[in-house]
Amino acid sequence: MARKKRSKRSMQVLNALQFFSSLQLFVGLTTD
């Protein structure tokens, strides 16, 4: 159970990182 919860949390972190990099890329394109 705990392991499954941890993996779910890491998935959330990965999604957040992906979103952040996407946002950074978007900002970079718009400011260019």
C-alpha positions as MATLAB code, in Angstrom:
seq = 'MARKKRSKRSMQVLNALQFFSSLQLFVGLTTD';
ca = [
       0.000    0.000    0.000;
       2.690    2.467    1.109;
       4.822    1.640   -1.925;
       1.887    2.279   -4.234;
       1.214    5.618   -2.551;
       4.857    6.590   -2.893;
       4.875    5.767   -6.607;
       1.729    7.833   -7.048;
       3.436   10.736   -5.313;
       6.519   10.426   -7.518;
       4.239   10.384  -10.561;
       2.721   13.662   -9.345;
       6.210   15.128   -8.942;
       7.144   13.965  -12.442;
       3.994   15.549  -13.857;
       4.787   18.793  -12.036;
       8.341   18.783  -13.415;
       7.069   18.127  -16.930;
       4.536   20.934  -16.573;
       7.200   23.304  -15.250;
       9.577   22.566  -18.132;
       6.696   23.020  -20.578;
       5.835   26.349  -18.979;
       9.478   27.438  -19.094;
       9.688   26.492  -22.763;
       6.470   28.399  -23.493;
       7.737   31.480  -21.648;
      11.031   31.220  -23.520;
       9.191   31.136  -26.842;
       6.922   34.051  -25.987;
       9.724   36.261  -24.641;
      12.002   35.535  -27.594;
];
